[in-house]
């Protein structure tokens, strides 16, 4: 993974923590979680406070994610809200953290001036043994603590202030007044500084989870849909009256669900021709065939002309695979008719020519699911399905790893927002 790390394709855009007082606060949170303090003079953190360097030091990449449930978090600074989440068992952890930090920004701003905020994103289960455990999670609650107990002291001061207002003789209680002064020295004026988070409960909606080899849960008003391996415990048995189960091995059923629920854009000229989507898919197909035919080939000098030459010289390989000719035929049909008759397309190939509906709430999750059926497009895998990409990467040859990194650097990393908007219609 060193090549990925050097090119910021893994653990990229993290926040450097190198100030002694912040390291000291992080150590207090680690101690509260039962870990030894770090001896490092610097490390990086993501939105949740996860640090790859700390994970390596304690030998546990799940130190903030024990059992893959009830995710822990450490907030040292409000600026963590702008960071990615790079290690999680649930795809919606990032969104939940963003919502919590957004809704409680005033309290987080005030608290992190003096203290570290840490805690857990608690839900209704402590371990995941079957699908029922996942389905029972309807909402999560942020259990928030602080190392110096500023939160507790602010709460105590608030109670005393209420008592002073409501009890006519309370002002005569010198001990209480002295305690209020003592607390205010720590918390400041709680009338001006909102130190206690206002909103800590959030809905747990659609998501992907790493449990049971990877499982998708989509939530609609009338039904919940679970997509995964039928071997997962509880598959088709947990809540069959309200849950629809689809095998990830059944592309036809999965595609029909995405289409009928309005989560995908079918191949039409209105977006296909301006996005360059089919051209991108075709290029990814060819690159994948080159890797399969010669995994150790040096591709450092590959350009459009070289690719076109390879296509001409390997026509039998390309025709046998079928995806490249299909994409060319799809492009011609869309150019002539304005759309593609998707019902005439093989189920597996349908995923090559669709994308998530950009304005749908589940757009990123849907694109992630689509990428599971188009493994040849390593760029899409990286953008939407980093866990899947990293797993694929482990099986790549060194030459192919180098090529993949080069392509990502010259396409996606060069201008992420423009790339996502052009191909997928997504805006930040």
CSV table of C-alpha atoms in Angstrom, one decimal:
chain,number,residue,atom,x,y,z
A,1,UNK,CA,0.0,0.0,0.0
A,2,UNK,CA,3.0,2.3,0.1
A,3,UNK,CA,2.4,3.4,-3.5
A,4,UNK,CA,-1.1,4.4,-2.7
A,5,UNK,CA,0.0,6.2,0.5
A,6,UNK,CA,2.7,8.1,-1.4
A,7,UNK,CA,0.2,9.3,-3.9
A,8,UNK,CA,-2.5,10.1,-1.3
A,9,UNK,CA,-4.8,7.5,-2.7
A,10,UNK,CA,-5.2,6.0,0.8
A,11,UNK,CA,-5.3,8.0,3.9
A,12,UNK,CA,-5.2,11.2,1.9
A,13,UNK,CA,-6.4,14.6,2.9
A,14,UNK,CA,-6.1,13.8,6.6
A,15,UNK,CA,-5.3,16.4,9.2
A,16,UNK,CA,-1.8,16.6,10.7
A,17,UNK,CA,-1.8,16.6,14.5
A,18,UNK,CA,1.6,17.8,15.8
A,19,UNK,CA,0.8,20.3,18.5
A,20,UNK,CA,1.7,19.0,22.0
A,21,UNK,CA,-1.6,20.1,23.6
A,22,UNK,CA,-3.7,18.3,20.9
A,23,UNK,CA,-1.6,15.1,21.2
A,24,UNK,CA,-2.1,15.3,25.0
A,25,UNK,CA,-5.9,15.6,24.5
A,26,UNK,CA,-5.9,12.7,22.0
A,27,UNK,CA,-4.1,10.6,24.6
A,28,UNK,CA,-6.7,11.3,27.2
A,29,UNK,CA,-9.3,10.0,24.8
A,30,UNK,CA,-7.2,6.9,24.0
A,31,UNK,CA,-6.9,6.3,27.8
A,32,UNK,CA,-10.6,6.6,28.2
A,33,UNK,CA,-11.1,3.9,25.5
A,34,UNK,CA,-8.6,1.6,27.3
A,35,UNK,CA,-5.5,2.2,25.0
A,36,UNK,CA,-2.0,3.3,25.9
A,37,UNK,CA,-1.1,6.8,25.0
A,38,UNK,CA,0.9,7.3,21.9
A,39,UNK,CA,4.5,8.3,21.9
A,40,UNK,CA,4.3,9.8,18.5
A,41,UNK,CA,5.2,13.5,18.0
A,42,UNK,CA,2.8,13.8,15.1
A,43,UNK,CA,0.0,11.8,13.4
A,44,UNK,CA,-2.9,12.3,11.1
A,45,UNK,CA,-6.7,12.0,11.8
A,46,UNK,CA,-9.8,11.7,9.7
A,47,UNK,CA,-13.3,13.1,10.5
A,48,UNK,CA,-13.9,10.6,13.2
A,49,UNK,CA,-10.4,11.0,14.8
A,50,UNK,CA,-9.2,7.7,13.3
A,51,UNK,CA,-5.4,7.8,12.7
A,52,UNK,CA,-3.6,5.2,10.5
A,53,UNK,CA,-0.4,5.9,12.5
A,54,UNK,CA,-2.1,5.3,15.8
A,55,UNK,CA,-3.7,2.1,14.4
A,56,UNK,CA,-0.3,0.8,13.3
A,57,UNK,CA,1.2,1.7,16.7
A,58,UNK,CA,-1.4,-0.2,18.7
A,59,UNK,CA,-1.7,-3.0,16.2
A,60,UNK,CA,-5.4,-2.6,15.7
A,61,UNK,CA,-7.0,-0.8,12.8
A,62,UNK,CA,-10.4,-1.2,14.5
A,63,UNK,CA,-9.4,0.6,17.6
A,64,UNK,CA,-12.2,3.1,17.0
A,65,UNK,CA,-14.5,0.5,15.5
A,66,UNK,CA,-14.6,-2.5,17.8
A,67,UNK,CA,-16.8,-5.3,16.5
A,68,UNK,CA,-17.7,-3.0,13.5
A,69,UNK,CA,-20.5,-1.4,15.5
A,70,UNK,CA,-21.0,1.5,17.9
A,71,UNK,CA,-18.3,3.5,16.2
A,72,UNK,CA,-16.0,5.6,18.5
A,73,UNK,CA,-15.0,9.1,17.7
A,74,UNK,CA,-12.4,11.7,18.9
A,75,UNK,CA,-12.9,15.4,18.0
A,76,UNK,CA,-9.9,17.6,18.5
A,77,UNK,CA,-10.9,20.5,16.3
A,78,UNK,CA,-14.0,21.7,14.4
A,79,UNK,CA,-12.0,21.5,11.2
A,80,UNK,CA,-12.3,17.7,11.2
A,81,UNK,CA,-15.8,18.2,9.6
A,82,UNK,CA,-14.1,18.8,6.3
A,83,UNK,CA,-12.1,15.6,6.4
A,84,UNK,CA,-13.0,12.2,4.8
A,85,UNK,CA,-13.7,9.0,6.9
A,86,UNK,CA,-11.0,6.5,5.8
A,87,UNK,CA,-11.8,3.4,7.9
A,88,UNK,CA,-15.3,2.3,8.8
A,89,UNK,CA,-17.7,-0.7,8.7
A,90,UNK,CA,-20.6,1.4,7.6
A,91,UNK,CA,-20.7,3.7,4.6
A,92,UNK,CA,-23.0,6.2,6.4
A,93,UNK,CA,-20.5,6.9,9.3
A,94,UNK,CA,-19.2,9.9,7.4
A,95,UNK,CA,-22.6,11.4,6.9
A,96,UNK,CA,-23.6,10.8,10.5
A,97,UNK,CA,-20.5,12.5,11.7
A,98,UNK,CA,-21.1,15.4,9.4
A,99,UNK,CA,-24.6,15.8,10.6
A,100,UNK,CA,-23.6,15.7,14.2
A,101,UNK,CA,-20.8,18.2,13.8
A,102,UNK,CA,-23.0,20.5,11.7
A,103,UNK,CA,-26.0,20.5,14.1
A,104,UNK,CA,-23.7,21.0,17.1
A,105,UNK,CA,-21.1,23.3,15.6
A,106,UNK,CA,-21.4,26.0,18.3
A,107,UNK,CA,-20.9,23.5,21.1
A,108,UNK,CA,-18.0,21.8,19.3
A,109,UNK,CA,-16.4,25.1,18.6
A,110,UNK,CA,-16.5,26.1,22.3
A,111,UNK,CA,-15.6,22.7,23.8
A,112,UNK,CA,-12.6,22.1,21.6
A,113,UNK,CA,-11.0,25.4,22.8
A,114,UNK,CA,-10.4,23.7,26.1
A,115,UNK,CA,-11.0,20.0,25.8
A,116,UNK,CA,-11.2,17.0,23.6
A,117,UNK,CA,-14.6,15.5,22.7
A,118,UNK,CA,-14.9,11.7,22.4
A,119,UNK,CA,-17.5,9.1,22.7
A,120,UNK,CA,-19.5,6.5,20.7
A,121,UNK,CA,-22.1,6.5,18.0
A,122,UNK,CA,-24.5,4.2,19.9
A,123,UNK,CA,-27.2,2.1,18.4
A,124,UNK,CA,-29.5,-0.7,19.6
A,125,UNK,CA,-27.0,-3.6,19.2
A,126,UNK,CA,-23.5,-4.2,20.6
A,127,UNK,CA,-22.5,-7.0,18.1
A,128,UNK,CA,-23.8,-8.0,14.7
A,129,UNK,CA,-24.5,-11.7,14.5
A,130,UNK,CA,-27.1,-11.8,11.7
A,131,UNK,CA,-29.1,-9.5,9.4
A,132,UNK,CA,-31.8,-8.9,12.1
A,133,UNK,CA,-29.2,-7.1,14.2
A,134,UNK,CA,-28.6,-4.7,11.3
A,135,UNK,CA,-32.3,-4.2,10.6
A,136,UNK,CA,-33.0,-3.3,14.2
A,137,UNK,CA,-30.9,-0.2,13.9
A,138,UNK,CA,-33.3,2.6,13.1
A,139,UNK,CA,-31.4,5.5,14.7
A,140,UNK,CA,-28.2,6.2,16.4
A,141,UNK,CA,-27.3,8.4,19.4
A,142,UNK,CA,-24.0,10.2,19.9
A,143,UNK,CA,-22.9,9.6,23.5
A,144,UNK,CA,-20.6,12.5,24.0
A,145,UNK,CA,-17.9,12.9,26.7
A,146,UNK,CA,-15.0,15.2,27.3
A,147,UNK,CA,-11.7,14.5,29.0
A,148,UNK,CA,-11.8,17.4,31.4
A,149,UNK,CA,-15.5,16.9,32.0
A,150,UNK,CA,-16.3,20.4,30.6
A,151,UNK,CA,-19.6,18.9,29.4
A,152,UNK,CA,-20.5,17.7,32.9
A,153,UNK,CA,-19.5,20.9,34.5
A,154,UNK,CA,-21.5,23.0,32.0
A,155,UNK,CA,-24.5,20.8,32.7
A,156,UNK,CA,-24.0,21.2,36.5
A,157,UNK,CA,-23.7,25.0,36.1
A,158,UNK,CA,-26.8,25.1,34.0
A,159,UNK,CA,-28.7,23.3,36.8
A,160,UNK,CA,-27.5,25.7,39.4
A,161,UNK,CA,-28.4,28.7,37.2
A,162,UNK,CA,-31.9,27.4,36.9
A,163,UNK,CA,-32.1,26.9,40.7
A,164,UNK,CA,-30.9,30.5,41.3
A,165,UNK,CA,-33.6,31.8,39.0
A,166,UNK,CA,-36.4,29.6,40.4
A,167,UNK,CA,-35.7,29.5,44.1
A,168,UNK,CA,-36.1,32.9,45.8
A,169,UNK,CA,-33.7,32.1,48.6
A,170,UNK,CA,-31.0,30.3,46.5
A,171,UNK,CA,-28.9,33.5,46.3
A,172,UNK,CA,-28.2,33.2,50.1
A,173,UNK,CA,-26.5,29.8,49.5
A,174,UNK,CA,-22.9,30.8,49.6
A,175,UNK,CA,-21.6,27.3,48.9
A,176,UNK,CA,-23.7,27.1,45.8
A,177,UNK,CA,-22.6,30.5,44.6
A,178,UNK,CA,-18.9,29.6,45.2
A,179,UNK,CA,-19.5,26.4,43.2
A,180,UNK,CA,-21.0,28.4,40.3
A,181,UNK,CA,-18.0,30.7,40.2
A,182,UNK,CA,-15.6,27.6,40.3
A,183,UNK,CA,-17.5,26.0,37.4
A,184,UNK,CA,-17.7,29.2,35.4
A,185,UNK,CA,-13.9,29.5,35.5
A,186,UNK,CA,-13.8,26.2,33.5
A,187,UNK,CA,-16.9,26.6,31.3
A,188,UNK,CA,-17.0,30.4,30.8
A,189,UNK,CA,-20.4,32.1,30.4
A,190,UNK,CA,-22.7,29.3,29.4
A,191,UNK,CA,-25.3,31.8,28.3
A,192,UNK,CA,-22.9,32.8,25.5
A,193,UNK,CA,-21.0,29.5,25.0
A,194,UNK,CA,-23.2,26.6,24.0
A,195,UNK,CA,-21.2,23.8,25.5
A,196,UNK,CA,-23.8,21.0,25.4
A,197,UNK,CA,-24.7,19.5,22.0
A,198,UNK,CA,-28.3,20.1,21.2
A,199,UNK,CA,-28.9,17.2,18.7
A,200,UNK,CA,-27.4,13.8,19.3
A,201,UNK,CA,-30.0,11.4,17.8
A,202,UNK,CA,-30.0,10.8,14.0
A,203,UNK,CA,-31.7,8.5,11.6
A,204,UNK,CA,-29.8,5.4,10.3
A,205,UNK,CA,-31.0,5.2,6.7
A,206,UNK,CA,-29.5,3.5,3.6
A,207,UNK,CA,-26.0,2.1,3.9
A,208,UNK,CA,-23.4,-0.4,2.9
A,209,UNK,CA,-21.7,-2.5,5.6
A,210,UNK,CA,-18.7,-4.7,5.6
A,211,UNK,CA,-20.5,-7.3,7.7
A,212,UNK,CA,-21.2,-10.7,6.1
A,213,UNK,CA,-18.9,-10.0,3.2
A,214,UNK,CA,-20.6,-6.7,2.2
A,215,UNK,CA,-24.3,-5.9,2.5
A,216,UNK,CA,-26.5,-3.1,1.2
A,217,UNK,CA,-29.6,-1.8,2.9
A,218,UNK,CA,-31.9,0.5,1.0
A,219,UNK,CA,-34.9,2.1,2.8
A,220,UNK,CA,-38.1,3.1,1.0
A,221,UNK,CA,-41.4,4.2,2.5
A,222,UNK,CA,-43.1,0.8,2.0
A,223,UNK,CA,-40.2,-1.7,2.0
A,224,UNK,CA,-36.6,-2.2,3.1
A,225,UNK,CA,-34.4,-3.9,0.5
A,226,UNK,CA,-31.3,-6.0,1.5
A,227,UNK,CA,-28.8,-6.9,-1.2
A,228,UNK,CA,-26.0,-9.3,-0.3
A,229,UNK,CA,-24.8,-12.8,-0.3
A,230,UNK,CA,-27.6,-15.3,0.3
A,231,UNK,CA,-25.3,-17.1,2.7
A,232,UNK,CA,-25.5,-14.2,5.2
A,233,UNK,CA,-27.2,-15.3,8.4
A,234,UNK,CA,-30.8,-14.3,8.4
A,235,UNK,CA,-31.0,-13.7,4.7
A,236,UNK,CA,-34.6,-14.1,3.6
A,237,UNK,CA,-35.6,-15.1,7.1
A,238,UNK,CA,-35.4,-11.8,9.1
A,239,UNK,CA,-38.6,-9.8,8.8
A,240,UNK,CA,-39.8,-11.3,5.5
A,241,UNK,CA,-43.1,-9.4,5.8
A,242,UNK,CA,-41.3,-6.0,5.4
A,243,UNK,CA,-37.9,-6.8,3.9
A,244,UNK,CA,-37.2,-7.7,0.3
A,245,UNK,CA,-34.0,-9.8,-0.2
A,246,UNK,CA,-31.9,-9.7,-3.4
A,247,UNK,CA,-28.8,-11.8,-4.1
A,248,UNK,CA,-25.8,-9.7,-5.1
A,249,UNK,CA,-25.2,-12.6,-7.5
A,250,UNK,CA,-28.4,-11.9,-9.4
A,251,UNK,CA,-27.7,-8.9,-11.6
A,252,UNK,CA,-31.1,-9.0,-13.2
A,253,UNK,CA,-33.0,-8.7,-9.9
A,254,UNK,CA,-30.6,-6.0,-8.6
A,255,UNK,CA,-31.0,-3.9,-11.8
A,256,UNK,CA,-34.7,-4.2,-11.8
A,257,UNK,CA,-34.8,-3.0,-8.2
A,258,UNK,CA,-32.7,0.0,-8.9
A,259,UNK,CA,-34.7,0.9,-12.0
A,260,UNK,CA,-38.1,0.4,-10.4
A,261,UNK,CA,-37.2,2.4,-7.3
A,262,UNK,CA,-36.0,5.4,-9.4
A,263,UNK,CA,-32.4,5.2,-8.3
A,264,UNK,CA,-30.7,5.0,-11.7
A,265,UNK,CA,-30.6,7.0,-14.9
A,266,UNK,CA,-31.2,4.7,-17.9
A,267,UNK,CA,-28.9,5.2,-21.0
A,268,UNK,CA,-30.3,8.2,-22.8
A,269,UNK,CA,-28.7,10.8,-25.1
A,270,UNK,CA,-29.6,13.6,-22.7
A,271,UNK,CA,-26.7,12.7,-20.4
A,272,UNK,CA,-24.8,10.0,-22.2
A,273,UNK,CA,-23.5,12.1,-25.0
A,274,UNK,CA,-22.3,15.1,-23.0
A,275,UNK,CA,-20.7,13.1,-20.2
A,276,UNK,CA,-18.4,10.8,-22.1
A,277,UNK,CA,-19.6,8.0,-19.9
A,278,UNK,CA,-19.6,5.2,-22.5
A,279,UNK,CA,-16.2,6.3,-23.7
A,280,UNK,CA,-14.8,6.1,-20.2
A,281,UNK,CA,-16.3,2.7,-19.6
A,282,UNK,CA,-14.9,1.4,-22.9
A,283,UNK,CA,-11.4,2.6,-22.1
A,284,UNK,CA,-11.6,0.9,-18.7
A,285,UNK,CA,-12.7,-2.4,-20.4
A,286,UNK,CA,-9.7,-2.3,-22.7
A,287,UNK,CA,-7.3,-1.5,-20.0
A,288,UNK,CA,-8.6,-4.4,-17.9
A,289,UNK,CA,-8.2,-6.8,-20.9
A,290,UNK,CA,-4.6,-5.6,-21.3
A,291,UNK,CA,-3.9,-6.4,-17.7
A,292,UNK,CA,-5.6,-9.9,-17.9
A,293,UNK,CA,-3.6,-10.8,-21.0
A,294,UNK,CA,-0.3,-9.5,-19.8
A,295,UNK,CA,-0.3,-8.6,-16.0
A,296,UNK,CA,3.4,-7.6,-16.0
A,297,UNK,CA,3.4,-5.4,-19.0
A,298,UNK,CA,5.0,-2.0,-18.5
A,299,UNK,CA,2.2,0.5,-19.3
A,300,UNK,CA,4.0,3.7,-18.3
A,301,UNK,CA,4.1,5.0,-21.9
A,302,UNK,CA,0.5,4.1,-22.8
A,303,UNK,CA,-1.5,6.7,-24.7
A,304,UNK,CA,-4.6,6.9,-26.9
A,305,UNK,CA,-2.7,5.8,-30.0
A,306,UNK,CA,-1.2,2.8,-28.2
A,307,UNK,CA,-4.6,1.7,-26.9
A,308,UNK,CA,-6.1,1.9,-30.3
A,309,UNK,CA,-3.3,-0.1,-31.8
A,310,UNK,CA,-3.7,-2.8,-29.1
A,311,UNK,CA,-7.5,-2.9,-29.9
A,312,UNK,CA,-6.8,-3.6,-33.5
A,313,UNK,CA,-4.1,-6.2,-32.8
A,314,UNK,CA,-6.3,-8.1,-30.2
A,315,UNK,CA,-9.7,-8.1,-31.9
A,316,UNK,CA,-10.3,-11.8,-31.0
A,317,UNK,CA,-9.7,-11.2,-27.3
A,318,UNK,CA,-12.0,-8.1,-27.4
A,319,UNK,CA,-14.8,-9.9,-29.2
A,320,UNK,CA,-14.6,-12.9,-27.0
A,321,UNK,CA,-15.0,-10.6,-23.9
A,322,UNK,CA,-17.9,-8.7,-25.6
A,323,UNK,CA,-18.0,-5.6,-23.4
A,324,UNK,CA,-16.1,-3.3,-25.8
A,325,UNK,CA,-18.2,-4.2,-28.9
A,326,UNK,CA,-21.4,-3.8,-26.7
A,327,UNK,CA,-20.4,-0.3,-25.6
A,328,UNK,CA,-19.7,0.8,-29.2
A,329,UNK,CA,-23.0,-0.6,-30.3
A,330,UNK,CA,-24.8,1.1,-27.4
A,331,UNK,CA,-23.2,4.4,-28.4
A,332,UNK,CA,-24.4,4.0,-32.0
A,333,UNK,CA,-28.0,3.1,-30.9
A,334,UNK,CA,-28.2,6.0,-28.5
A,335,UNK,CA,-26.9,8.4,-31.2
A,336,UNK,CA,-29.6,7.1,-33.6
A,337,UNK,CA,-32.6,6.6,-31.3
A,338,UNK,CA,-31.7,8.8,-28.3
A,339,UNK,CA,-31.9,5.9,-26.0
A,340,UNK,CA,-30.9,2.2,-25.5
A,341,UNK,CA,-33.4,-0.6,-25.3
A,342,UNK,CA,-32.2,-1.8,-21.9
A,343,UNK,CA,-34.5,-4.8,-21.9
A,344,UNK,CA,-32.6,-6.3,-24.8
A,345,UNK,CA,-29.3,-6.0,-22.9
A,346,UNK,CA,-27.8,-8.9,-20.9
A,347,UNK,CA,-28.3,-8.2,-17.2
A,348,UNK,CA,-24.6,-8.0,-16.4
A,349,UNK,CA,-23.9,-5.5,-19.2
A,350,UNK,CA,-26.7,-3.2,-18.1
A,351,UNK,CA,-24.6,-1.9,-15.3
A,352,UNK,CA,-22.0,-0.7,-17.9
A,353,UNK,CA,-24.4,1.9,-19.3
A,354,UNK,CA,-26.2,3.3,-16.2
A,355,UNK,CA,-25.4,5.6,-13.3
A,356,UNK,CA,-27.1,6.6,-10.2
A,357,UNK,CA,-29.7,9.4,-10.5
A,358,UNK,CA,-27.6,12.4,-9.3
A,359,UNK,CA,-30.3,14.1,-7.2
A,360,UNK,CA,-31.4,10.9,-5.4
A,361,UNK,CA,-30.5,10.8,-1.7
A,362,UNK,CA,-28.9,7.4,-2.3
A,363,UNK,CA,-26.8,8.4,-5.3
A,364,UNK,CA,-23.4,7.6,-3.8
A,365,UNK,CA,-24.5,4.3,-2.4
A,366,UNK,CA,-26.2,3.4,-5.7
A,367,UNK,CA,-23.0,4.2,-7.7
A,368,UNK,CA,-21.1,2.0,-5.2
A,369,UNK,CA,-23.5,-0.9,-5.8
A,370,UNK,CA,-23.2,-0.4,-9.6
A,371,UNK,CA,-19.4,-0.6,-9.3
A,372,UNK,CA,-19.7,-4.1,-7.8
A,373,UNK,CA,-21.0,-5.2,-11.1
A,374,UNK,CA,-18.3,-3.3,-13.2
A,375,UNK,CA,-15.0,-4.4,-11.6
A,376,UNK,CA,-13.2,-3.5,-14.8
A,377,UNK,CA,-13.7,0.2,-14.0
A,378,UNK,CA,-11.1,0.7,-11.3
A,379,UNK,CA,-11.7,4.5,-11.4
A,380,UNK,CA,-15.4,4.1,-10.4
A,381,UNK,CA,-14.3,1.5,-7.8
A,382,UNK,CA,-11.9,4.0,-6.3
A,383,UNK,CA,-14.4,7.0,-6.3
A,384,UNK,CA,-17.4,5.2,-4.8
A,385,UNK,CA,-16.2,1.9,-3.3
A,386,UNK,CA,-12.7,2.3,-1.8
A,387,UNK,CA,-13.0,-0.9,0.3
A,388,UNK,CA,-13.7,-2.8,-2.9
A,389,UNK,CA,-10.9,-1.0,-4.7
A,390,UNK,CA,-8.3,-1.7,-2.0
A,391,UNK,CA,-9.3,-5.4,-2.0
A,392,UNK,CA,-8.9,-5.5,-5.8
A,393,UNK,CA,-5.5,-3.7,-5.5
A,394,UNK,CA,-4.1,-6.4,-3.3
A,395,UNK,CA,-4.5,-8.8,-6.3
A,396,UNK,CA,-2.8,-6.5,-8.8
A,397,UNK,CA,0.7,-7.1,-10.2
A,398,UNK,CA,3.2,-4.4,-9.4
A,399,UNK,CA,3.2,-3.2,-13.0
A,400,UNK,CA,-0.6,-2.9,-13.0
A,401,UNK,CA,-0.6,-1.2,-9.6
A,402,UNK,CA,1.7,1.5,-11.0
A,403,UNK,CA,-0.5,1.9,-14.0
A,404,UNK,CA,-3.7,2.2,-11.9
A,405,UNK,CA,-2.1,4.9,-9.8
A,406,UNK,CA,-1.0,6.8,-12.8
A,407,UNK,CA,-4.5,6.7,-14.3
A,408,UNK,CA,-6.1,7.8,-11.1
A,409,UNK,CA,-3.7,10.7,-10.8
A,410,UNK,CA,-4.2,11.9,-14.3
A,411,UNK,CA,-8.0,11.5,-14.3
A,412,UNK,CA,-9.8,11.7,-11.0
A,413,UNK,CA,-7.2,13.3,-8.7
A,414,UNK,CA,-6.5,16.1,-11.1
A,415,UNK,CA,-9.9,17.6,-10.5
A,416,UNK,CA,-12.3,15.5,-8.5
A,417,UNK,CA,-15.3,17.8,-8.5
A,418,UNK,CA,-15.2,18.3,-12.3
A,419,UNK,CA,-14.7,14.5,-12.9
A,420,UNK,CA,-17.6,13.5,-10.7
A,421,UNK,CA,-19.9,16.2,-12.2
A,422,UNK,CA,-19.1,15.3,-15.8
A,423,UNK,CA,-19.4,11.5,-15.6
A,424,UNK,CA,-21.9,11.1,-12.7
A,425,UNK,CA,-23.7,14.5,-12.6
A,426,UNK,CA,-22.7,14.8,-8.9
A,427,UNK,CA,-22.0,18.2,-7.3
A,428,UNK,CA,-20.5,18.8,-3.9
